[in-house]
Protein backbone atom coordinates (compact mmCIF):
# COMPACT_ATOMS: atom_id res chain seq x y z
CA UNK A 1 0.00 0.00 0.00
CA UNK A 2 1.36 3.43 -1.00
CA UNK A 3 1.97 5.87 1.80
CA UNK A 4 3.53 9.18 2.78
CA UNK A 5 5.35 10.20 5.95
CA UNK A 6 6.54 13.49 7.43
CA UNK A 7 10.02 14.32 8.73
CA UNK A 8 10.38 17.41 10.91
CA UNK A 9 13.77 19.04 11.44
CA UNK A 10 15.66 19.53 13.63
CA UNK A 11 13.57 17.09 15.73
CA UNK A 12 14.61 14.01 13.74
CA UNK A 13 18.04 15.18 12.51
CA UNK A 14 19.90 12.91 10.05
CA UNK A 15 18.46 9.57 11.18
CA UNK A 16 15.63 9.16 8.61
CA UNK A 17 17.99 9.97 5.75
CA UNK A 18 20.82 7.77 7.02
CA UNK A 19 18.37 4.91 7.55
CA UNK A 20 17.00 5.25 4.02
CA UNK A 21 20.45 5.38 2.44
CA UNK A 22 21.58 2.43 4.55
CA UNK A 23 18.55 0.40 3.42
CA UNK A 24 19.10 1.06 -0.30
CA UNK A 25 19.68 -2.15 -2.23
CA UNK A 26 19.67 -1.18 -5.89
CA UNK A 27 19.81 2.55 -6.56
CA UNK A 28 20.04 6.04 -5.10
CA UNK A 29 19.49 9.27 -6.96
CA UNK A 30 20.11 12.48 -5.07
CA UNK A 31 19.58 16.06 -6.24
CA UNK A 32 20.79 18.70 -3.82
CA UNK A 33 21.31 22.45 -3.72
CA UNK A 34 24.00 22.27 -1.01
CA UNK A 35 25.56 19.05 0.30
CA UNK A 36 28.24 19.12 2.99
CA UNK A 37 27.14 17.01 5.98
CA UNK A 38 29.94 14.47 6.65
CA UNK A 39 27.69 11.69 7.96
CA UNK A 40 25.46 11.77 4.88
CA UNK A 41 28.50 11.97 2.62
CA UNK A 42 29.99 8.88 4.25
CA UNK A 43 26.66 7.03 3.96
CA UNK A 44 26.33 7.81 0.25
CA UNK A 45 29.87 6.63 -0.50
CA UNK A 46 29.28 3.48 1.58
CA UNK A 47 26.14 2.73 -0.45
CA UNK A 48 28.16 2.92 -3.66
CA UNK A 49 30.86 0.67 -2.18
CA UNK A 50 28.34 -2.06 -1.35
CA UNK A 51 27.09 -2.10 -4.94
CA UNK A 52 24.20 0.38 -4.99
CA UNK A 53 24.01 2.41 -8.21
CA UNK A 54 24.39 5.97 -6.92
CA UNK A 55 23.95 9.16 -8.92
CA UNK A 56 24.28 12.57 -7.30
CA UNK A 57 23.39 15.88 -8.94
CA UNK A 58 24.67 19.02 -7.22
CA UNK A 59 23.96 22.66 -7.87
CA UNK A 60 26.80 24.04 -9.95
CA UNK A 61 29.02 27.00 -9.12
CA UNK A 62 26.99 30.21 -9.17
CA UNK A 63 27.50 33.05 -11.63
CA UNK A 64 29.54 34.80 -8.94
CA UNK A 65 31.93 31.85 -8.91
CA UNK A 66 30.81 30.72 -5.44
CA UNK A 67 30.66 26.94 -5.25
CA UNK A 68 29.04 25.50 -2.12
CA UNK A 69 29.59 21.92 -3.29
CA UNK A 70 33.21 21.89 -4.43
CA UNK A 71 34.58 19.83 -1.54
CA UNK A 72 31.79 17.25 -1.44
CA UNK A 73 31.91 16.90 -5.22
CA UNK A 74 35.60 16.00 -5.00
CA UNK A 75 34.95 13.60 -2.12
CA UNK A 76 32.18 11.82 -4.02
CA UNK A 77 34.31 11.52 -7.15
CA UNK A 78 37.22 10.20 -5.09
CA UNK A 79 34.87 7.64 -3.57
CA UNK A 80 33.82 6.46 -7.04
CA UNK A 81 30.32 7.95 -6.94
CA UNK A 82 28.87 9.20 -10.21
CA UNK A 83 28.29 12.94 -9.71
CA UNK A 84 27.25 15.68 -12.09
CA UNK A 85 26.49 19.39 -11.93
CA UNK A 86 22.84 20.38 -12.21
CA UNK A 87 21.19 21.37 -15.48
CA UNK A 88 22.68 24.68 -16.73
CA UNK A 89 19.30 25.66 -18.19
CA UNK A 90 18.40 26.89 -14.69
CA UNK A 91 20.02 29.75 -12.83
CA UNK A 92 20.03 27.56 -9.73
CA UNK A 93 18.85 24.04 -8.97
CA UNK A 94 17.29 24.53 -5.56
CA UNK A 95 15.42 21.20 -5.51
CA UNK A 96 16.30 18.84 -2.65
CA UNK A 97 15.19 15.30 -3.42
CA UNK A 98 16.20 11.65 -3.14
CA UNK A 99 14.79 8.44 -4.59
CA UNK A 100 15.69 5.08 -3.06
CA UNK A 101 15.44 1.89 -5.15
CA UNK A 102 12.99 3.69 -7.49
CA UNK A 103 10.37 3.00 -4.81
CA UNK A 104 10.43 5.83 -2.27
CA UNK A 105 10.94 9.53 -2.95
CA UNK A 106 11.98 12.25 -0.51
CA UNK A 107 10.77 15.80 -1.19
CA UNK A 108 12.59 18.21 1.12
CA UNK A 109 12.97 21.83 2.15
CA UNK A 110 16.37 21.17 3.72
CA UNK A 111 19.84 21.05 2.28
CA UNK A 112 22.17 18.30 3.39
CA UNK A 113 24.18 20.67 5.55
CA UNK A 114 24.62 20.09 9.25
CA UNK A 115 22.88 23.33 10.30
CA UNK A 116 19.69 22.41 8.38
CA UNK A 117 19.70 19.04 10.09
CA UNK A 118 20.32 20.34 13.60
CA UNK A 119 19.48 24.05 13.87
CA UNK A 120 16.69 25.06 11.47
CA UNK A 121 12.99 24.40 11.14
CA UNK A 122 12.76 22.28 8.03
CA UNK A 123 10.58 19.52 6.59
CA UNK A 124 10.64 16.51 4.31
CA UNK A 125 7.89 14.30 2.92
CA UNK A 126 8.54 10.71 1.88
CA UNK A 127 6.20 9.08 -0.60
CA UNK A 128 5.84 5.63 -2.13
CA UNK A 129 2.99 6.71 -4.42
CA UNK A 130 4.12 5.43 -7.85
CA UNK A 131 3.05 8.54 -9.77
CA UNK A 132 5.02 10.85 -7.49
CA UNK A 133 8.12 8.64 -7.47
CA UNK A 134 7.93 8.39 -11.26
CA UNK A 135 7.86 12.19 -11.65
CA UNK A 136 10.91 12.70 -9.43
CA UNK A 137 12.81 10.03 -11.39
CA UNK A 138 11.76 11.49 -14.76
CA UNK A 139 12.84 14.99 -13.76
CA UNK A 140 16.16 13.71 -12.42
CA UNK A 141 16.86 11.86 -15.67
CA UNK A 142 15.84 14.85 -17.78
CA UNK A 143 18.13 17.20 -15.84
CA UNK A 144 20.94 14.60 -15.81
CA UNK A 145 20.80 14.28 -19.59
CA UNK A 146 20.09 18.01 -20.18
CA UNK A 147 16.68 17.38 -21.67
CA UNK A 148 13.41 19.22 -21.18
CA UNK A 149 11.15 17.91 -18.43
CA UNK A 150 7.46 18.03 -19.37
CA UNK A 151 5.23 16.65 -16.59
CA UNK A 152 2.16 18.16 -18.26
CA UNK A 153 -0.95 19.79 -16.82
CA UNK A 154 -1.77 16.64 -14.86
CA UNK A 155 1.49 16.69 -12.87
CA UNK A 156 1.02 15.29 -9.39
CA UNK A 157 3.92 17.21 -7.87
CA UNK A 158 4.65 20.93 -7.84
CA UNK A 159 7.53 21.88 -10.11
CA UNK A 160 9.31 25.10 -10.96
CA UNK A 161 9.44 26.55 -13.44
CA UNK A 162 6.48 24.41 -14.61
CA UNK A 163 3.42 24.83 -12.37
CA UNK A 164 4.70 26.20 -9.04
CA UNK A 165 3.14 29.66 -8.99
CA UNK A 166 -0.20 28.37 -10.30
CA UNK A 167 -0.46 25.52 -7.77
CA UNK A 168 0.52 27.64 -4.76
CA UNK A 169 -1.82 30.46 -5.80
CA UNK A 170 -4.67 27.97 -6.15
CA UNK A 171 -3.84 26.46 -2.75
CA UNK A 172 -4.11 29.89 -1.10
CA UNK A 173 -7.29 30.75 -3.02
CA UNK A 174 -9.00 27.61 -1.69
CA UNK A 175 -8.23 28.35 1.99
CA UNK A 176 -11.45 29.03 3.92
CA UNK A 177 -10.59 29.54 7.59
CA UNK A 178 -6.89 29.43 8.48
CA UNK A 179 -3.60 29.60 6.64
CA UNK A 180 -0.15 29.08 8.16
CA UNK A 181 2.76 30.03 5.91
CA UNK A 182 6.41 29.46 6.75
CA UNK A 183 8.90 30.77 4.19
CA UNK A 184 12.11 32.73 3.97
CA UNK A 185 11.01 35.08 1.20
CA UNK A 186 7.80 36.94 0.39
CA UNK A 187 8.69 38.66 -2.86
CA UNK A 188 6.36 37.35 -5.57
CA UNK A 189 3.60 39.86 -6.30
CA UNK A 190 1.11 37.21 -7.41
CA UNK A 191 1.47 35.22 -4.18
CA UNK A 192 1.42 38.36 -2.03
CA UNK A 193 -1.80 39.41 -3.76
CA UNK A 194 -3.33 35.99 -3.05
CA UNK A 195 -2.38 36.22 0.63
CA UNK A 196 -3.90 39.71 0.82
CA UNK A 197 -7.11 38.47 -0.77
CA UNK A 198 -7.24 35.53 1.63
CA UNK A 199 -6.96 37.91 4.58
CA UNK A 200 -9.58 40.28 3.21
CA UNK A 201 -12.12 37.48 2.70
CA UNK A 202 -11.75 36.50 6.35
CA UNK A 203 -9.08 33.79 6.36
CA UNK A 204 -6.92 34.01 9.48
CA UNK A 205 -3.45 34.19 7.94
CA UNK A 206 -0.33 33.51 10.02
CA UNK A 207 2.93 34.35 8.24
CA UNK A 208 6.29 33.29 9.62
CA UNK A 209 9.35 34.87 8.03
CA UNK A 210 13.00 35.60 8.68
CA UNK A 211 14.14 39.07 9.81
CA UNK A 212 14.71 41.60 6.99
CA UNK A 213 18.47 41.76 7.62
CA UNK A 214 18.79 38.15 6.46
CA UNK A 215 17.77 39.19 2.93
CA UNK A 216 20.43 39.90 0.35
CA UNK A 217 20.73 43.66 -0.09
CA UNK A 218 19.55 43.50 -3.69
CA UNK A 219 16.37 41.76 -2.49
CA UNK A 220 15.56 44.03 0.46
CA UNK A 221 13.11 46.22 -1.46
CA UNK A 222 10.96 43.34 -2.70
CA UNK A 223 11.28 41.28 0.47
CA UNK A 224 10.44 44.02 2.95
CA UNK A 225 7.83 45.49 0.62
CA UNK A 226 5.99 42.19 0.48
CA UNK A 227 5.98 41.81 4.26
CA UNK A 228 4.80 45.39 4.81
CA UNK A 229 1.93 44.97 2.36
CA UNK A 230 0.78 41.93 4.31
CA UNK A 231 1.25 43.78 7.60
CA UNK A 232 -0.80 46.72 6.29
CA UNK A 233 -3.84 44.51 5.69
CA UNK A 234 -3.65 42.98 9.15
CA UNK A 235 -1.74 39.77 8.47
CA UNK A 236 0.30 38.85 11.54
CA UNK A 237 3.98 38.30 10.71
CA UNK A 238 6.26 36.53 13.18
CA UNK A 239 9.80 35.17 13.43
CA UNK A 240 10.92 32.15 15.42
CA UNK A 241 12.61 32.77 18.76
CA UNK A 242 14.91 29.80 19.22
CA UNK A 243 15.22 28.27 15.76
CA UNK A 244 16.13 29.65 12.36
CA UNK A 245 13.41 29.30 9.75
CA UNK A 246 14.45 27.57 6.56
CA UNK A 247 11.43 25.37 5.80
CA UNK A 248 8.91 26.21 3.09
CA UNK A 249 5.47 25.09 4.23
CA UNK A 250 1.85 26.13 3.70
CA UNK A 251 -1.00 24.68 5.76
CA UNK A 252 -4.65 25.43 4.99
CA UNK A 253 -7.62 24.85 7.30
CA UNK A 254 -5.80 22.05 9.10
CA UNK A 255 -6.68 19.84 6.13
CA UNK A 256 -3.97 20.10 3.47
CA UNK A 257 -0.39 21.24 3.18
CA UNK A 258 2.45 21.97 0.76
CA UNK A 259 6.06 21.16 1.64
CA UNK A 260 9.12 21.61 -0.55
CA UNK A 261 11.96 23.83 -1.67
CA UNK A 262 10.03 26.76 -3.17
CA UNK A 263 10.63 30.26 -1.84
CA UNK A 264 7.80 32.70 -2.56
CA UNK A 265 9.92 34.72 -4.96
CA UNK A 266 9.88 35.29 -8.74
CA UNK A 267 13.30 33.70 -9.19
CA UNK A 268 12.10 30.47 -7.58
CA UNK A 269 9.01 30.26 -9.78
CA UNK A 270 10.56 31.36 -13.07
CA UNK A 271 14.28 30.59 -13.14
CA UNK A 272 15.05 27.80 -10.68
CA UNK A 273 14.49 24.06 -10.56
CA UNK A 274 12.27 23.59 -7.50
CA UNK A 275 10.08 20.80 -6.15
CA UNK A 276 7.24 20.61 -3.64
CA UNK A 277 4.42 18.22 -2.79
CA UNK A 278 0.83 18.77 -1.69
CA UNK A 279 -0.52 16.34 0.91
CA UNK A 280 -3.90 15.62 2.51
CA UNK A 281 -2.91 12.73 4.77
CA UNK A 282 -4.55 13.14 8.18
CA UNK A 283 -1.51 12.14 10.22
CA UNK A 284 0.86 14.41 8.30
CA UNK A 285 -1.47 17.40 8.36
CA UNK A 286 -2.23 16.97 12.05
CA UNK A 287 1.46 16.93 12.91
CA UNK A 288 2.19 19.93 10.69
CA UNK A 289 -0.67 21.80 12.35
CA UNK A 290 0.76 20.99 15.78
CA UNK A 291 4.27 22.09 14.75
CA UNK A 292 2.98 25.29 13.12
CA UNK A 293 0.99 26.27 16.20
CA UNK A 294 3.89 25.49 18.54
CA UNK A 295 6.21 27.54 16.35
CA UNK A 296 3.72 30.40 16.43
CA UNK A 297 3.60 30.26 20.21
CA UNK A 298 7.42 30.30 20.30
CA UNK A 299 7.75 33.33 18.06
CA UNK A 300 7.24 37.07 18.23
CA UNK A 301 6.03 39.72 15.85
CA UNK A 302 8.40 41.33 13.37
CA UNK A 303 8.68 45.09 13.85
CA UNK A 304 8.02 46.40 10.34
CA UNK A 305 7.72 50.06 11.29
CA UNK A 306 10.28 52.48 9.83
CA UNK A 307 12.11 52.58 13.15
CA UNK A 308 12.02 48.81 13.62
CA UNK A 309 13.32 48.15 10.11
CA UNK A 310 16.03 50.77 10.41
CA UNK A 311 17.29 49.31 13.68
CA UNK A 312 17.24 45.74 12.35
CA UNK A 313 19.12 46.61 9.16
CA UNK A 314 21.48 49.12 10.76
CA UNK A 315 22.59 46.64 13.41
CA UNK A 316 23.29 43.90 10.85
CA UNK A 317 25.22 45.56 8.05
CA UNK A 318 22.92 48.22 6.61
CA UNK A 319 20.48 48.42 3.72
CA UNK A 320 17.98 50.88 5.24
CA UNK A 321 18.83 53.43 2.52
CA UNK A 322 17.31 51.13 -0.09
CA UNK A 323 13.96 51.49 1.69
CA UNK A 324 14.39 55.27 2.01
CA UNK A 325 14.34 54.95 5.80
CA UNK A 326 15.65 57.93 7.73
CA UNK A 327 17.58 57.85 10.96
CA UNK A 328 16.00 59.13 14.13
CA UNK A 329 17.99 61.58 16.29
CA UNK A 330 19.57 58.80 18.37
CA UNK A 331 20.89 56.92 15.34
CA UNK A 332 22.01 60.14 13.64
CA UNK A 333 24.17 61.01 16.65
CA UNK A 334 25.68 57.50 16.65
CA UNK A 335 26.63 57.77 12.98
CA UNK A 336 28.22 61.20 13.45
CA UNK A 337 30.51 59.66 16.07
Coordinates of C-alpha atoms in Angstrom, one line a residue:
X1 CA 0.0 0.0 0.0
X2 CA 1.4 3.4 -1.0
X3 CA 2.0 5.9 1.8
X4 CA 3.5 9.2 2.8
X5 CA 5.3 10.2 6.0
X6 CA 6.5 13.5 7.4
X7 CA 10.0 14.3 8.7
X8 CA 10.4 17.4 10.9
X9 CA 13.8 19.0 11.4
X10 CA 15.7 19.5 13.6
X11 CA 13.6 17.1 15.7
X12 CA 14.6 14.0 13.7
X13 CA 18.0 15.2 12.5
X14 CA 19.9 12.9 10.0
X15 CA 18.5 9.6 11.2
X16 CA 15.6 9.2 8.6
X17 CA 18.0 10.0 5.8
X18 CA 20.8 7.8 7.0
X19 CA 18.4 4.9 7.6
X20 CA 17.0 5.2 4.0
X21 CA 20.5 5.4 2.4
X22 CA 21.6 2.4 4.5
X23 CA 18.5 0.4 3.4
X24 CA 19.1 1.1 -0.3
X25 CA 19.7 -2.2 -2.2
X26 CA 19.7 -1.2 -5.9
X27 CA 19.8 2.6 -6.6
X28 CA 20.0 6.0 -5.1
X29 CA 19.5 9.3 -7.0
X30 CA 20.1 12.5 -5.1
X31 CA 19.6 16.1 -6.2
X32 CA 20.8 18.7 -3.8
X33 CA 21.3 22.5 -3.7
X34 CA 24.0 22.3 -1.0
X35 CA 25.6 19.0 0.3
X36 CA 28.2 19.1 3.0
X37 CA 27.1 17.0 6.0
X38 CA 29.9 14.5 6.7
X39 CA 27.7 11.7 8.0
X40 CA 25.5 11.8 4.9
X41 CA 28.5 12.0 2.6
X42 CA 30.0 8.9 4.2
X43 CA 26.7 7.0 4.0
X44 CA 26.3 7.8 0.2
X45 CA 29.9 6.6 -0.5
X46 CA 29.3 3.5 1.6
X47 CA 26.1 2.7 -0.4
X48 CA 28.2 2.9 -3.7
X49 CA 30.9 0.7 -2.2
X50 CA 28.3 -2.1 -1.3
X51 CA 27.1 -2.1 -4.9
X52 CA 24.2 0.4 -5.0
X53 CA 24.0 2.4 -8.2
X54 CA 24.4 6.0 -6.9
X55 CA 24.0 9.2 -8.9
X56 CA 24.3 12.6 -7.3
X57 CA 23.4 15.9 -8.9
X58 CA 24.7 19.0 -7.2
X59 CA 24.0 22.7 -7.9
X60 CA 26.8 24.0 -10.0
X61 CA 29.0 27.0 -9.1
X62 CA 27.0 30.2 -9.2
X63 CA 27.5 33.0 -11.6
X64 CA 29.5 34.8 -8.9
X65 CA 31.9 31.9 -8.9
X66 CA 30.8 30.7 -5.4
X67 CA 30.7 26.9 -5.3
X68 CA 29.0 25.5 -2.1
X69 CA 29.6 21.9 -3.3
X70 CA 33.2 21.9 -4.4
X71 CA 34.6 19.8 -1.5
X72 CA 31.8 17.2 -1.4
X73 CA 31.9 16.9 -5.2
X74 CA 35.6 16.0 -5.0
X75 CA 35.0 13.6 -2.1
X76 CA 32.2 11.8 -4.0
X77 CA 34.3 11.5 -7.1
X78 CA 37.2 10.2 -5.1
X79 CA 34.9 7.6 -3.6
X80 CA 33.8 6.5 -7.0
X81 CA 30.3 7.9 -6.9
X82 CA 28.9 9.2 -10.2
X83 CA 28.3 12.9 -9.7
X84 CA 27.2 15.7 -12.1
X85 CA 26.5 19.4 -11.9
X86 CA 22.8 20.4 -12.2
X87 CA 21.2 21.4 -15.5
X88 CA 22.7 24.7 -16.7
X89 CA 19.3 25.7 -18.2
X90 CA 18.4 26.9 -14.7
X91 CA 20.0 29.8 -12.8
X92 CA 20.0 27.6 -9.7
X93 CA 18.9 24.0 -9.0
X94 CA 17.3 24.5 -5.6
X95 CA 15.4 21.2 -5.5
X96 CA 16.3 18.8 -2.6
X97 CA 15.2 15.3 -3.4
X98 CA 16.2 11.7 -3.1
X99 CA 14.8 8.4 -4.6
X100 CA 15.7 5.1 -3.1
X101 CA 15.4 1.9 -5.2
X102 CA 13.0 3.7 -7.5
X103 CA 10.4 3.0 -4.8
X104 CA 10.4 5.8 -2.3
X105 CA 10.9 9.5 -3.0
X106 CA 12.0 12.3 -0.5
X107 CA 10.8 15.8 -1.2
X108 CA 12.6 18.2 1.1
X109 CA 13.0 21.8 2.1
X110 CA 16.4 21.2 3.7
X111 CA 19.8 21.1 2.3
X112 CA 22.2 18.3 3.4
X113 CA 24.2 20.7 5.5
X114 CA 24.6 20.1 9.3
X115 CA 22.9 23.3 10.3
X116 CA 19.7 22.4 8.4
X117 CA 19.7 19.0 10.1
X118 CA 20.3 20.3 13.6
X119 CA 19.5 24.1 13.9
X120 CA 16.7 25.1 11.5
X121 CA 13.0 24.4 11.1
X122 CA 12.8 22.3 8.0
X123 CA 10.6 19.5 6.6
X124 CA 10.6 16.5 4.3
X125 CA 7.9 14.3 2.9
X126 CA 8.5 10.7 1.9
X127 CA 6.2 9.1 -0.6
X128 CA 5.8 5.6 -2.1
X129 CA 3.0 6.7 -4.4
X130 CA 4.1 5.4 -7.8
X131 CA 3.1 8.5 -9.8
X132 CA 5.0 10.9 -7.5
X133 CA 8.1 8.6 -7.5
X134 CA 7.9 8.4 -11.3
X135 CA 7.9 12.2 -11.7
X136 CA 10.9 12.7 -9.4
X137 CA 12.8 10.0 -11.4
X138 CA 11.8 11.5 -14.8
X139 CA 12.8 15.0 -13.8
X140 CA 16.2 13.7 -12.4
X141 CA 16.9 11.9 -15.7
X142 CA 15.8 14.8 -17.8
X143 CA 18.1 17.2 -15.8
X144 CA 20.9 14.6 -15.8
X145 CA 20.8 14.3 -19.6
X146 CA 20.1 18.0 -20.2
X147 CA 16.7 17.4 -21.7
X148 CA 13.4 19.2 -21.2
X149 CA 11.1 17.9 -18.4
X150 CA 7.5 18.0 -19.4
X151 CA 5.2 16.7 -16.6
X152 CA 2.2 18.2 -18.3
X153 CA -0.9 19.8 -16.8
X154 CA -1.8 16.6 -14.9
X155 CA 1.5 16.7 -12.9
X156 CA 1.0 15.3 -9.4
X157 CA 3.9 17.2 -7.9
X158 CA 4.7 20.9 -7.8
X159 CA 7.5 21.9 -10.1
X160 CA 9.3 25.1 -11.0
X161 CA 9.4 26.6 -13.4
X162 CA 6.5 24.4 -14.6
X163 CA 3.4 24.8 -12.4
X164 CA 4.7 26.2 -9.0
X165 CA 3.1 29.7 -9.0
X166 CA -0.2 28.4 -10.3
X167 CA -0.5 25.5 -7.8
X168 CA 0.5 27.6 -4.8
X169 CA -1.8 30.5 -5.8
X170 CA -4.7 28.0 -6.1
X171 CA -3.8 26.5 -2.8
X172 CA -4.1 29.9 -1.1
X173 CA -7.3 30.8 -3.0
X174 CA -9.0 27.6 -1.7
X175 CA -8.2 28.4 2.0
X176 CA -11.5 29.0 3.9
X177 CA -10.6 29.5 7.6
X178 CA -6.9 29.4 8.5
X179 CA -3.6 29.6 6.6
X180 CA -0.1 29.1 8.2
X181 CA 2.8 30.0 5.9
X182 CA 6.4 29.5 6.7
X183 CA 8.9 30.8 4.2
X184 CA 12.1 32.7 4.0
X185 CA 11.0 35.1 1.2
X186 CA 7.8 36.9 0.4
X187 CA 8.7 38.7 -2.9
X188 CA 6.4 37.3 -5.6
X189 CA 3.6 39.9 -6.3
X190 CA 1.1 37.2 -7.4
X191 CA 1.5 35.2 -4.2
X192 CA 1.4 38.4 -2.0
X193 CA -1.8 39.4 -3.8
X194 CA -3.3 36.0 -3.1
X195 CA -2.4 36.2 0.6
X196 CA -3.9 39.7 0.8
X197 CA -7.1 38.5 -0.8
X198 CA -7.2 35.5 1.6
X199 CA -7.0 37.9 4.6
X200 CA -9.6 40.3 3.2
X201 CA -12.1 37.5 2.7
X202 CA -11.7 36.5 6.4
X203 CA -9.1 33.8 6.4
X204 CA -6.9 34.0 9.5
X205 CA -3.4 34.2 7.9
X206 CA -0.3 33.5 10.0
X207 CA 2.9 34.4 8.2
X208 CA 6.3 33.3 9.6
X209 CA 9.4 34.9 8.0
X210 CA 13.0 35.6 8.7
X211 CA 14.1 39.1 9.8
X212 CA 14.7 41.6 7.0
X213 CA 18.5 41.8 7.6
X214 CA 18.8 38.1 6.5
X215 CA 17.8 39.2 2.9
X216 CA 20.4 39.9 0.4
X217 CA 20.7 43.7 -0.1
X218 CA 19.5 43.5 -3.7
X219 CA 16.4 41.8 -2.5
X220 CA 15.6 44.0 0.5
X221 CA 13.1 46.2 -1.5
X222 CA 11.0 43.3 -2.7
X223 CA 11.3 41.3 0.5
X224 CA 10.4 44.0 3.0
X225 CA 7.8 45.5 0.6
X226 CA 6.0 42.2 0.5
X227 CA 6.0 41.8 4.3
X228 CA 4.8 45.4 4.8
X229 CA 1.9 45.0 2.4
X230 CA 0.8 41.9 4.3
X231 CA 1.3 43.8 7.6
X232 CA -0.8 46.7 6.3
X233 CA -3.8 44.5 5.7
X234 CA -3.6 43.0 9.1
X235 CA -1.7 39.8 8.5
X236 CA 0.3 38.8 11.5
X237 CA 4.0 38.3 10.7
X238 CA 6.3 36.5 13.2
X239 CA 9.8 35.2 13.4
X240 CA 10.9 32.1 15.4
X241 CA 12.6 32.8 18.8
X242 CA 14.9 29.8 19.2
X243 CA 15.2 28.3 15.8
X244 CA 16.1 29.6 12.4
X245 CA 13.4 29.3 9.8
X246 CA 14.5 27.6 6.6
X247 CA 11.4 25.4 5.8
X248 CA 8.9 26.2 3.1
X249 CA 5.5 25.1 4.2
X250 CA 1.8 26.1 3.7
X251 CA -1.0 24.7 5.8
X252 CA -4.6 25.4 5.0
X253 CA -7.6 24.8 7.3
X254 CA -5.8 22.0 9.1
X255 CA -6.7 19.8 6.1
X256 CA -4.0 20.1 3.5
X257 CA -0.4 21.2 3.2
X258 CA 2.4 22.0 0.8
X259 CA 6.1 21.2 1.6
X260 CA 9.1 21.6 -0.5
X261 CA 12.0 23.8 -1.7
X262 CA 10.0 26.8 -3.2
X263 CA 10.6 30.3 -1.8
X264 CA 7.8 32.7 -2.6
X265 CA 9.9 34.7 -5.0
X266 CA 9.9 35.3 -8.7
X267 CA 13.3 33.7 -9.2
X268 CA 12.1 30.5 -7.6
X269 CA 9.0 30.3 -9.8
X270 CA 10.6 31.4 -13.1
X271 CA 14.3 30.6 -13.1
X272 CA 15.1 27.8 -10.7
X273 CA 14.5 24.1 -10.6
X274 CA 12.3 23.6 -7.5
X275 CA 10.1 20.8 -6.1
X276 CA 7.2 20.6 -3.6
X277 CA 4.4 18.2 -2.8
X278 CA 0.8 18.8 -1.7
X279 CA -0.5 16.3 0.9
X280 CA -3.9 15.6 2.5
X281 CA -2.9 12.7 4.8
X282 CA -4.5 13.1 8.2
X283 CA -1.5 12.1 10.2
X284 CA 0.9 14.4 8.3
X285 CA -1.5 17.4 8.4
X286 CA -2.2 17.0 12.0
X287 CA 1.5 16.9 12.9
X288 CA 2.2 19.9 10.7
X289 CA -0.7 21.8 12.3
X290 CA 0.8 21.0 15.8
X291 CA 4.3 22.1 14.8
X292 CA 3.0 25.3 13.1
X293 CA 1.0 26.3 16.2
X294 CA 3.9 25.5 18.5
X295 CA 6.2 27.5 16.4
X296 CA 3.7 30.4 16.4
X297 CA 3.6 30.3 20.2
X298 CA 7.4 30.3 20.3
X299 CA 7.7 33.3 18.1
X300 CA 7.2 37.1 18.2
X301 CA 6.0 39.7 15.8
X302 CA 8.4 41.3 13.4
X303 CA 8.7 45.1 13.8
X304 CA 8.0 46.4 10.3
X305 CA 7.7 50.1 11.3
X306 CA 10.3 52.5 9.8
X307 CA 12.1 52.6 13.1
X308 CA 12.0 48.8 13.6
X309 CA 13.3 48.2 10.1
X310 CA 16.0 50.8 10.4
X311 CA 17.3 49.3 13.7
X312 CA 17.2 45.7 12.4
X313 CA 19.1 46.6 9.2
X314 CA 21.5 49.1 10.8
X315 CA 22.6 46.6 13.4
X316 CA 23.3 43.9 10.9
X317 CA 25.2 45.6 8.0
X318 CA 22.9 48.2 6.6
X319 CA 20.5 48.4 3.7
X320 CA 18.0 50.9 5.2
X321 CA 18.8 53.4 2.5
X322 CA 17.3 51.1 -0.1
X323 CA 14.0 51.5 1.7
X324 CA 14.4 55.3 2.0
X325 CA 14.3 54.9 5.8
X326 CA 15.6 57.9 7.7
X327 CA 17.6 57.8 11.0
X328 CA 16.0 59.1 14.1
X329 CA 18.0 61.6 16.3
X330 CA 19.6 58.8 18.4
X331 CA 20.9 56.9 15.3
X332 CA 22.0 60.1 13.6
X333 CA 24.2 61.0 16.6
X334 CA 25.7 57.5 16.6
X335 CA 26.6 57.8 13.0
X336 CA 28.2 61.2 13.5
X337 CA 30.5 59.7 16.1

